[in-house]
Short mmCIF file of C-alpha atoms and ligand atoms in Angstrom, two decimals:
data_model
loop_
_atom_site.label_atom_id
_atom_site.label_comp_id
_atom_site.label_asym_id
_atom_site.label_seq_id
_atom_site.Cartn_x
_atom_site.Cartn_y
_atom_site.Cartn_z
CA MET A 19 0.00 0.00 0.00
CA ALA A 20 1.58 3.25 -1.12
CA SER A 21 -0.43 5.59 1.12
CA LYS A 22 1.61 7.87 3.33
CA PRO A 23 1.34 7.00 7.01
CA VAL A 24 -1.07 9.18 8.89
CA ILE A 25 -1.05 9.87 12.59
CA LEU A 26 -3.71 7.98 14.44
CA PRO A 27 -5.68 10.48 16.49
CA SER A 28 -6.09 9.32 20.06
CA ALA A 29 -9.82 9.85 19.61
CA GLY A 30 -10.17 7.04 17.07
CA PHE A 31 -12.10 6.91 13.81
CA ALA A 32 -15.30 8.17 12.24
CA ALA A 33 -16.27 5.80 9.43
CA ASP A 34 -18.45 6.57 6.45
CA PHE A 35 -21.76 4.71 6.49
CA MET A 36 -20.67 2.82 3.35
CA LEU A 37 -17.87 1.07 5.29
CA GLY A 38 -19.89 -1.22 7.58
CA ARG A 39 -17.82 -4.32 7.15
CA LEU A 40 -14.56 -2.50 7.77
CA VAL A 41 -16.06 -0.96 10.91
CA LYS A 42 -16.91 -4.35 12.33
CA TRP A 43 -13.37 -5.60 11.75
CA LEU A 44 -11.78 -2.51 13.24
CA ARG A 45 -13.89 -3.09 16.34
CA VAL A 46 -12.84 -6.75 16.38
CA ILE A 47 -9.25 -5.54 16.79
CA GLY A 48 -10.34 -3.11 19.49
CA GLN A 49 -10.40 0.17 17.58
CA ASP A 50 -12.74 2.99 18.58
CA VAL A 51 -14.94 3.66 15.52
CA ILE A 52 -18.16 5.63 15.38
CA TYR A 53 -20.56 4.49 12.69
CA GLY A 54 -24.16 5.09 11.73
CA ARG A 55 -26.66 6.14 9.13
CA HIS A 56 -26.06 9.85 9.84
CA LEU A 57 -22.33 9.52 9.15
CA THR A 58 -22.06 10.50 5.50
CA GLY A 59 -21.14 13.81 3.82
CA TRP A 60 -21.48 16.79 6.15
CA GLY A 61 -22.74 14.62 9.01
CA LEU A 62 -19.52 12.64 8.90
CA ILE A 63 -17.40 15.79 8.80
CA ARG A 64 -19.27 17.35 11.74
CA ALA A 65 -19.02 14.22 13.88
CA ALA A 66 -15.31 13.72 13.13
CA ARG A 67 -14.53 17.35 13.89
CA ALA A 68 -16.52 17.36 17.13
CA GLU A 69 -14.51 14.46 18.56
CA ASN A 70 -11.22 14.95 16.69
CA ARG A 71 -11.59 11.59 14.92
CA LEU A 72 -9.89 10.48 11.73
CA ILE A 73 -12.39 10.08 8.89
CA LEU A 74 -12.43 6.84 6.90
CA THR A 75 -14.27 7.19 3.60
CA ARG A 76 -14.51 6.15 -0.04
CA ASP A 77 -16.46 9.28 -0.92
CA HIS A 78 -14.41 11.42 -3.35
CA GLY A 79 -16.82 14.31 -2.86
CA LEU A 80 -15.82 14.69 0.78
CA LYS A 81 -12.44 16.20 -0.10
CA LYS A 82 -14.17 19.22 -1.61
CA LYS A 83 -15.85 20.00 1.69
CA GLN A 84 -12.60 20.93 3.47
CA PRO A 85 -12.84 18.04 5.88
CA PRO A 86 -10.64 17.42 8.92
CA PRO A 87 -7.92 14.76 8.38
CA LEU A 88 -9.20 11.78 6.44
CA LEU A 89 -7.93 8.50 5.14
CA PHE A 90 -9.31 7.73 1.72
CA ILE A 91 -10.05 4.01 1.54
CA GLU A 92 -8.84 2.64 -1.77
CA SER A 93 -10.28 -0.84 -2.09
CA ASP A 94 -13.81 -2.19 -2.28
CA ASP A 95 -12.76 -5.30 -0.40
CA TYR A 96 -13.00 -5.10 3.40
CA ARG A 97 -9.84 -7.19 3.83
CA GLU A 98 -7.80 -4.76 1.75
CA GLN A 99 -9.49 -1.89 3.59
CA LEU A 100 -8.48 -3.36 6.92
CA ARG A 101 -4.90 -3.84 5.71
CA GLN A 102 -4.79 -0.26 4.51
CA VAL A 103 -6.00 1.23 7.80
CA ILE A 104 -3.69 -0.97 9.88
CA ALA A 105 -0.68 -0.04 7.73
CA ALA A 106 -1.52 3.65 7.44
CA CYS A 107 -2.15 4.12 11.15
CA GLY A 108 0.40 1.67 12.51
CA LEU A 109 -2.25 -0.31 14.41
CA LYS A 110 -1.33 -3.41 16.38
CA PRO A 111 -4.19 -5.79 15.57
CA ASP A 112 -3.36 -8.44 18.17
CA GLU A 113 -3.10 -6.14 21.17
CA GLN A 114 -6.72 -5.41 21.90
CA VAL A 115 -8.62 -8.03 20.01
CA PHE A 116 -12.23 -8.52 21.24
CA SER A 117 -12.01 -5.70 23.76
CA ARG A 118 -14.84 -3.64 22.28
CA CYS A 119 -18.54 -4.19 21.59
CA LEU A 120 -19.01 -4.96 17.88
CA GLU A 121 -22.50 -3.49 17.92
CA CYS A 122 -22.12 -0.20 19.76
CA ASN A 123 -18.35 0.44 20.06
CA THR A 124 -18.23 0.52 23.89
CA VAL A 125 -15.20 -0.96 25.68
CA LEU A 126 -16.22 -4.31 27.19
CA GLU A 127 -15.99 -5.08 30.90
CA PRO A 128 -14.66 -8.49 31.97
CA LYS A 129 -17.28 -10.30 34.05
CA ASP A 130 -17.09 -13.09 36.59
CA LYS A 131 -18.61 -16.29 35.40
CA GLN A 132 -21.19 -16.24 38.19
CA ALA A 133 -22.25 -12.69 37.29
CA VAL A 134 -23.45 -13.74 33.84
CA LYS A 135 -25.10 -17.02 34.82
CA SER A 136 -28.63 -15.80 34.20
CA LEU A 137 -27.63 -14.00 31.00
CA VAL A 138 -26.19 -16.78 28.86
CA PRO A 139 -27.53 -20.15 27.66
CA PRO A 140 -26.75 -23.04 30.07
CA TYR A 141 -24.42 -24.82 27.62
CA VAL A 142 -22.40 -21.64 27.24
CA PHE A 143 -22.20 -21.19 31.00
CA ALA A 144 -21.08 -24.79 31.35
CA SER A 145 -18.43 -24.69 28.63
CA GLN A 146 -16.92 -21.20 28.89
CA GLU A 147 -14.74 -19.57 31.54
CA LYS A 148 -14.16 -16.05 30.24
CA PHE A 149 -16.97 -13.55 29.79
CA ALA A 150 -17.25 -9.85 29.07
CA ARG A 151 -20.24 -7.56 28.99
CA CYS A 152 -21.01 -4.33 27.17
CA PRO A 153 -22.02 -1.73 29.76
CA THR A 154 -24.02 0.17 27.13
CA CYS A 155 -26.07 -2.35 25.16
CA LYS A 156 -25.69 -5.17 27.74
CA ARG A 157 -24.59 -7.82 25.23
CA VAL A 158 -22.54 -10.61 26.79
CA TYR A 159 -19.50 -11.90 24.91
CA TRP A 160 -17.57 -15.11 25.27
CA ALA A 161 -14.97 -16.95 23.21
CA ALA A 162 -17.33 -18.61 20.77
CA THR A 163 -16.81 -20.27 17.42
CA HIS A 164 -17.37 -17.06 15.51
CA GLN A 165 -14.54 -15.41 17.43
CA GLU A 166 -12.26 -18.30 16.50
CA LYS A 167 -13.24 -17.84 12.86
CA MET A 168 -12.46 -14.13 13.07
CA LEU A 169 -9.05 -14.81 14.57
CA GLU A 170 -8.39 -17.34 11.83
CA GLU A 171 -9.30 -14.75 9.26
CA LEU A 172 -6.96 -12.21 10.85
CA ARG A 173 -4.19 -14.82 10.74
CA ARG A 174 -4.96 -15.50 7.10
CA LEU A 175 -4.60 -11.81 6.43
CA LYS A 176 -1.36 -12.00 8.42
CA LEU A 177 -2.80 -9.40 10.74
CA GLY A 178 -3.29 -11.41 13.92
ZN1 ZN B 3 -22.65 -2.71 23.11
#
């Protein structure tokens, strides 16, 4: 990837609504990314500016609107997109994997097994030892098959 490295703002990313799949993967590796239907065009610029976030977009028109710093995403393929962001921002994908809620972007809180007993299916409670919960949307996470598949995919991309 020939893009010049950009400085990762401590405040994280603001992703264009068109980049849903990339957003999910950035959250898998623990990155702080805001995302939503209102985050296109001026809405995206306003939100990024308000929180000093780096914009991720494939929208050529955005450059004409004098946006705050942005990283133009080159590929259509989320794997290439993920590679580009990791390379451009010097991210360390394996450091904070599964530390953030994939749905709402909140940092997860580790939970004692007993504390989630009533919140997870019995077979999960019986077979898992490590749990985390999202304090915002209340989803409970554990090391399930889909997490293994995601880690495998990161390894395939040589990112994990
Ligand atoms: Zn959540």
